[in-house]
Amino acid sequence: MLLNQFLLLAAVLFCIGVYGVLTRRNGVMVLMSIELILNAVNINLIAFGTYLSDATGQAFALFIIAVAAAEVGVGLAIVLMLFRNRRSIDIDAVDQLKG
Amino acid sequence: METTAVEYVVFALCAVIVLAGAFGVIWFRNPVQAALSLVATLFGVAVLFLNMNAQFLAAVQVIVYTGAIVVLILFVIMLLGVDVEEDLEEEPLVGQRVIALVIAAGVAGLVVAGVTLGGADLVSGARSVTGSIVDDVSNIEQIGRLLFTEYVFALEITAVLLTIAVIAAVVMSRRPSEVEPLPAENASMEPPEPMEPEAEEVFD
């Protein structure tokens, strides 16, 4: 059973997602980068679960997938409202709450 | 568990696909191309799940992620007509890209160092007694047994969360029909008839 290789791959995938979240200005692209991060976490959970021969990791990964689906639904609704109100989904331009 | 050569080969192939797709997500300027490379990443992750004997999760990954989430993302991209290319050279915040690169590379370096220097004692802790994987019971049966005994409350709360998310998404994305824009300061002086679009411009 490979373990360290899976952990390294998940770490790199997580950091690519972090870079995407930090640099992208398109709201939809930020959501896609968050999906990369969640997938990295899922890889880790299942790798540890298989290494310890424990199905709990897979159950947790299932919960993460469900929460990711909910997150993307609400996130895309927010993007939709943003576009309807401002004609743009550039999230750097949304700074009305800045004091 | 012995590691076979097939596992190594499958892992290497999938790792290349996953990382190439992930780089595509952050490099492509066109959102549609980025979404399609996200599909490649998610498929690679599904094959990695198969490699780790998580057959049910691999199916869920393909159905939920590539079947639902990416289709939803592509639908929003097409609906908004924002499939225009984003200028990645322009920096709205000075140094944002450099700082993001430093943060991402730093986190990656720390985690890689932790994994490679940790040695054989990296994974510690007691083995679970509730959900140990038995080879002669199918994967989906073990997950189902665990979900409906040990984590049944978490399962119910997830169901509530999904319901709330669906209602929230419908309510938020509904075009409000009865809601009027906020009236201007002297709108109370006006007769109650709806304002002309040209008249609205004056109040701005």
Coordinates of C-alpha atoms in Angstrom, one line a residue:
Chain A
M1 CA 0.0 0.0 0.0
L2 CA 1.4 3.3 -1.0
L3 CA 0.9 6.0 1.6
N4 CA 3.5 8.6 1.4
Q5 CA 3.1 9.0 -2.3
F6 CA -0.6 9.7 -1.9
L7 CA 0.1 12.2 0.9
L8 CA 2.6 14.0 -1.3
L9 CA 0.3 14.1 -4.3
A10 CA -2.5 15.5 -2.0
A11 CA -0.2 18.1 -0.6
V12 CA 0.8 19.4 -4.1
L13 CA -2.9 19.3 -5.2
F14 CA -3.9 21.3 -2.0
C15 CA -1.3 23.9 -2.7
I16 CA -2.3 24.3 -6.3
G17 CA -5.8 24.9 -5.0
V18 CA -4.6 27.4 -2.5
Y19 CA -2.7 29.3 -5.2
G20 CA -5.8 29.3 -7.4
V21 CA -8.0 30.7 -4.6
L22 CA -5.5 33.4 -3.8
T23 CA -4.9 34.6 -7.4
R24 CA -8.1 34.1 -9.4
R25 CA -10.5 37.0 -9.7
N26 CA -13.3 35.1 -11.5
G27 CA -15.7 33.9 -8.8
V28 CA -16.4 30.6 -10.6
M29 CA -12.7 29.9 -10.9
V30 CA -12.3 30.4 -7.1
L31 CA -15.0 27.8 -6.5
M32 CA -13.2 25.4 -8.8
S33 CA -10.0 25.9 -6.9
I34 CA -11.8 25.1 -3.7
E35 CA -12.9 21.8 -5.3
L36 CA -9.2 21.0 -5.8
I37 CA -8.6 21.6 -2.1
L38 CA -11.5 19.4 -1.1
N39 CA -10.3 16.6 -3.4
A40 CA -6.8 16.8 -1.8
V41 CA -8.4 16.3 1.6
N42 CA -10.4 13.3 0.3
I43 CA -7.3 11.6 -1.1
N44 CA -5.7 12.0 2.3
L45 CA -8.7 10.6 4.2
I46 CA -9.0 7.6 2.0
A47 CA -5.2 6.9 1.9
F48 CA -5.1 6.9 5.7
G49 CA -8.3 4.8 5.9
T50 CA -6.9 2.2 3.6
Y51 CA -3.5 2.2 5.3
L52 CA -5.1 1.6 8.7
S53 CA -7.7 -0.7 7.1
D54 CA -10.5 1.4 8.4
A55 CA -13.6 2.3 6.5
T56 CA -14.1 5.5 8.7
G57 CA -12.0 7.5 6.3
Q58 CA -14.2 6.6 3.4
A59 CA -17.3 7.6 5.4
F60 CA -15.8 11.0 6.2
A61 CA -14.9 11.4 2.5
L62 CA -18.5 10.8 1.6
F63 CA -19.6 13.5 4.0
I64 CA -17.0 15.9 2.5
I65 CA -18.4 15.2 -1.0
A66 CA -21.9 16.0 0.2
V67 CA -20.8 19.2 1.8
A68 CA -18.9 20.2 -1.3
A69 CA -22.0 19.7 -3.4
A70 CA -23.9 22.0 -1.0
E71 CA -21.1 24.5 -1.0
V72 CA -20.9 24.7 -4.8
G73 CA -24.7 25.1 -5.0
V74 CA -24.8 28.0 -2.7
G75 CA -21.6 29.5 -4.0
L76 CA -22.9 29.5 -7.6
A77 CA -26.1 31.1 -6.4
I78 CA -24.1 33.8 -4.8
V79 CA -22.1 34.3 -8.0
L80 CA -25.4 34.5 -10.0
M81 CA -26.7 37.2 -7.7
L82 CA -23.4 39.0 -7.9
F83 CA -23.6 39.0 -11.7
R84 CA -27.2 40.1 -11.6
N85 CA -26.4 43.1 -9.4
R86 CA -23.1 44.2 -10.7
R87 CA -22.8 42.7 -14.3
S88 CA -19.5 41.2 -13.3
I89 CA -18.2 38.3 -11.2
D90 CA -14.8 39.9 -10.5
I91 CA -14.6 39.2 -6.7
D92 CA -11.9 41.8 -6.2
A93 CA -14.4 44.5 -7.2
V94 CA -16.8 43.4 -4.4
D95 CA -15.6 45.7 -1.6
Q96 CA -18.7 47.6 -0.5
L97 CA -18.3 46.4 3.0
K98 CA -14.8 47.8 3.2
G99 CA -14.8 50.6 5.8
Chain B
M1 CA -0.6 -5.2 2.3
E2 CA 2.0 -5.7 -0.4
T3 CA 2.4 -3.1 -3.1
T4 CA 2.2 -4.5 -6.6
A5 CA 3.8 -3.0 -9.6
V6 CA 0.4 -2.3 -11.1
E7 CA -0.4 -0.1 -8.2
Y8 CA 2.8 1.9 -8.8
V9 CA 2.1 2.3 -12.5
V10 CA -1.6 3.3 -12.0
F11 CA -0.6 5.7 -9.3
A12 CA 2.1 7.4 -11.5
L13 CA -0.2 7.7 -14.5
C14 CA -3.1 9.1 -12.4
A15 CA -0.7 11.5 -10.5
V16 CA 0.4 13.0 -13.8
I17 CA -3.2 13.4 -15.0
V18 CA -4.3 14.9 -11.6
L19 CA -1.5 17.4 -11.4
A20 CA -1.7 18.4 -15.1
G21 CA -5.4 19.0 -14.7
A22 CA -4.9 21.0 -11.5
F23 CA -2.3 23.2 -13.2
G24 CA -4.8 23.6 -16.1
V25 CA -7.4 24.9 -13.6
I26 CA -5.0 27.7 -12.5
W27 CA -3.4 28.4 -15.8
F28 CA -6.1 28.4 -18.4
R29 CA -7.5 31.9 -18.9
N30 CA -10.8 30.6 -20.4
P31 CA -13.1 29.3 -17.6
V32 CA -14.5 26.6 -19.9
Q33 CA -11.1 25.2 -20.6
A34 CA -10.3 25.3 -16.8
A35 CA -13.6 23.5 -16.0
L36 CA -12.7 20.8 -18.5
S37 CA -9.3 20.3 -17.0
L38 CA -11.0 20.1 -13.6
V39 CA -12.9 17.1 -15.0
A40 CA -9.5 15.4 -15.9
T41 CA -8.4 16.0 -12.3
L42 CA -11.6 14.6 -10.8
F43 CA -11.4 11.5 -13.0
G44 CA -7.8 10.9 -12.0
V45 CA -8.8 11.2 -8.4
A46 CA -11.6 8.7 -8.9
V47 CA -9.0 6.2 -10.4
L48 CA -6.8 6.8 -7.4
F49 CA -9.7 5.9 -5.1
L50 CA -10.0 2.6 -7.0
N51 CA -6.3 2.1 -6.5
M52 CA -7.0 2.4 -2.7
N53 CA -9.8 -0.1 -2.8
A54 CA -12.5 2.5 -2.3
Q55 CA -14.8 1.4 -5.1
F56 CA -17.9 3.1 -3.8
L57 CA -16.2 6.4 -3.4
A58 CA -14.8 6.2 -6.9
A59 CA -18.3 5.9 -8.3
V60 CA -19.6 8.7 -6.1
Q61 CA -16.7 10.9 -7.2
V62 CA -17.6 10.4 -10.9
I63 CA -21.3 10.8 -10.4
V64 CA -21.3 13.7 -7.9
Y65 CA -18.3 15.7 -9.0
T66 CA -18.1 15.3 -12.7
G67 CA -21.8 14.5 -13.2
A68 CA -23.2 17.2 -11.0
I69 CA -20.8 19.8 -9.8
V70 CA -18.8 20.4 -13.0
V71 CA -22.0 20.4 -15.0
L72 CA -23.4 23.0 -12.6
I73 CA -20.2 25.1 -12.9
L74 CA -20.2 24.9 -16.7
F75 CA -23.9 25.8 -16.8
V76 CA -23.3 28.9 -14.7
I77 CA -20.3 29.9 -16.9
M78 CA -22.5 29.6 -20.0
L79 CA -25.5 31.2 -18.4
L80 CA -23.6 34.3 -17.3
G81 CA -21.8 34.5 -20.7
V82 CA -18.6 35.1 -18.8
D83 CA -16.5 32.7 -20.8
V84 CA -14.3 35.5 -21.7
E85 CA -10.6 35.2 -21.2
E86 CA -9.3 36.6 -17.9
D87 CA -6.1 38.7 -18.1
L88 CA -3.8 36.9 -15.8
E89 CA -1.0 39.4 -16.2
E90 CA -2.9 42.3 -14.7
E91 CA -2.6 42.4 -10.9
P92 CA -5.3 44.2 -9.0
L93 CA -3.4 43.9 -5.8
V94 CA 0.3 44.7 -6.0
G95 CA 2.3 41.5 -5.4
Q96 CA -0.7 39.3 -4.9
R97 CA 0.6 36.7 -7.3
V98 CA 4.1 36.6 -5.9
I99 CA 2.7 36.3 -2.3
A100 CA 0.3 33.6 -3.3
L101 CA 3.1 31.7 -5.0
V102 CA 5.3 32.0 -1.9
I103 CA 2.4 30.8 0.4
A104 CA 1.5 27.9 -1.8
A105 CA 5.2 26.8 -2.3
G106 CA 5.8 27.2 1.4
V107 CA 2.9 25.1 2.5
A108 CA 3.8 22.4 -0.1
G109 CA 7.4 22.5 1.1
L110 CA 6.4 22.1 4.7
V111 CA 4.0 19.2 4.1
V112 CA 6.5 17.4 1.8
A113 CA 9.2 17.8 4.4
G114 CA 6.9 16.5 7.1
V115 CA 6.0 13.5 5.1
T116 CA 9.5 12.6 3.8
L117 CA 11.3 13.3 7.1
G118 CA 8.7 11.7 9.2
G119 CA 9.8 8.2 8.3
A120 CA 8.0 5.1 9.2
D121 CA 6.5 6.5 12.4
L122 CA 4.5 9.1 10.4
V123 CA 1.1 7.5 11.0
S124 CA 0.5 6.9 14.6
G125 CA -2.6 6.2 16.7
A126 CA -4.7 3.2 17.5
R127 CA -6.5 1.2 14.9
S128 CA -10.2 1.7 14.9
V129 CA -12.4 -1.0 16.3
T130 CA -15.6 0.2 14.8
G131 CA -14.9 0.3 11.1
S132 CA -12.1 -2.0 10.3
I133 CA -12.1 -3.1 6.7
V134 CA -12.8 -6.8 6.3
D135 CA -11.8 -8.3 3.0
D136 CA -14.8 -10.6 2.5
V137 CA -17.4 -7.9 3.0
S138 CA -18.1 -5.6 0.1
N139 CA -16.9 -2.0 0.3
I140 CA -20.4 -0.4 0.0
E141 CA -21.8 -2.6 2.7
Q142 CA -19.1 -1.6 5.2
I143 CA -19.6 2.1 4.5
G144 CA -23.3 1.7 4.8
R145 CA -23.0 -0.1 8.0
L146 CA -20.8 2.6 9.4
L147 CA -23.0 5.4 8.2
F148 CA -26.1 4.1 9.7
T149 CA -24.7 3.0 13.1
E150 CA -21.7 5.1 14.2
Y151 CA -22.3 8.2 12.1
V152 CA -26.1 8.2 11.9
F153 CA -26.5 11.7 13.4
A154 CA -23.9 13.1 11.1
L155 CA -25.8 11.6 8.2
E156 CA -29.0 13.2 9.3
I157 CA -27.4 16.5 9.8
T158 CA -25.9 16.3 6.3
A159 CA -29.3 15.6 5.0
V160 CA -30.6 18.8 6.7
L161 CA -27.6 20.7 5.4
L162 CA -28.3 19.6 1.8
T163 CA -32.0 20.6 2.2
I164 CA -31.0 24.0 3.5
A165 CA -28.5 24.4 0.6
V166 CA -31.1 23.5 -2.0
I167 CA -33.6 25.9 -0.6
A168 CA -31.0 28.6 -0.3
A169 CA -29.8 28.2 -3.8
V170 CA -33.4 28.3 -5.2
V171 CA -34.3 31.4 -3.1
M172 CA -31.1 33.3 -3.9
S173 CA -31.1 32.6 -7.6
R174 CA -34.8 33.3 -8.1
R175 CA -35.4 36.5 -10.0
P176 CA -37.3 38.7 -7.5
S177 CA -40.6 39.8 -9.0
E178 CA -42.3 41.7 -6.2
V179 CA -39.2 43.4 -4.8
E180 CA -38.8 46.9 -6.1
P181 CA -35.5 48.9 -6.0
L182 CA -35.1 51.1 -3.0
P183 CA -36.9 54.5 -3.6
A184 CA -35.0 57.7 -3.8
E185 CA -35.1 60.2 -1.0
N186 CA -38.1 62.2 -2.3
A187 CA -40.0 59.3 -3.6
S188 CA -42.7 59.7 -1.0
M189 CA -43.6 63.1 -2.7
E190 CA -44.1 61.3 -6.0
P191 CA -47.5 59.9 -7.0
P192 CA -47.6 56.1 -6.5
E193 CA -47.4 55.3 -10.2
P194 CA -44.2 53.4 -11.3
M195 CA -41.4 55.6 -12.3
E196 CA -40.2 55.8 -15.9
P197 CA -36.8 54.3 -16.6
E198 CA -35.6 57.8 -17.7
A199 CA -36.9 59.3 -14.5
E200 CA -34.8 56.9 -12.5
E201 CA -31.7 58.2 -14.0
V202 CA -32.4 61.6 -12.6
F203 CA -32.5 60.5 -9.1
D204 CA -29.2 58.7 -9.2

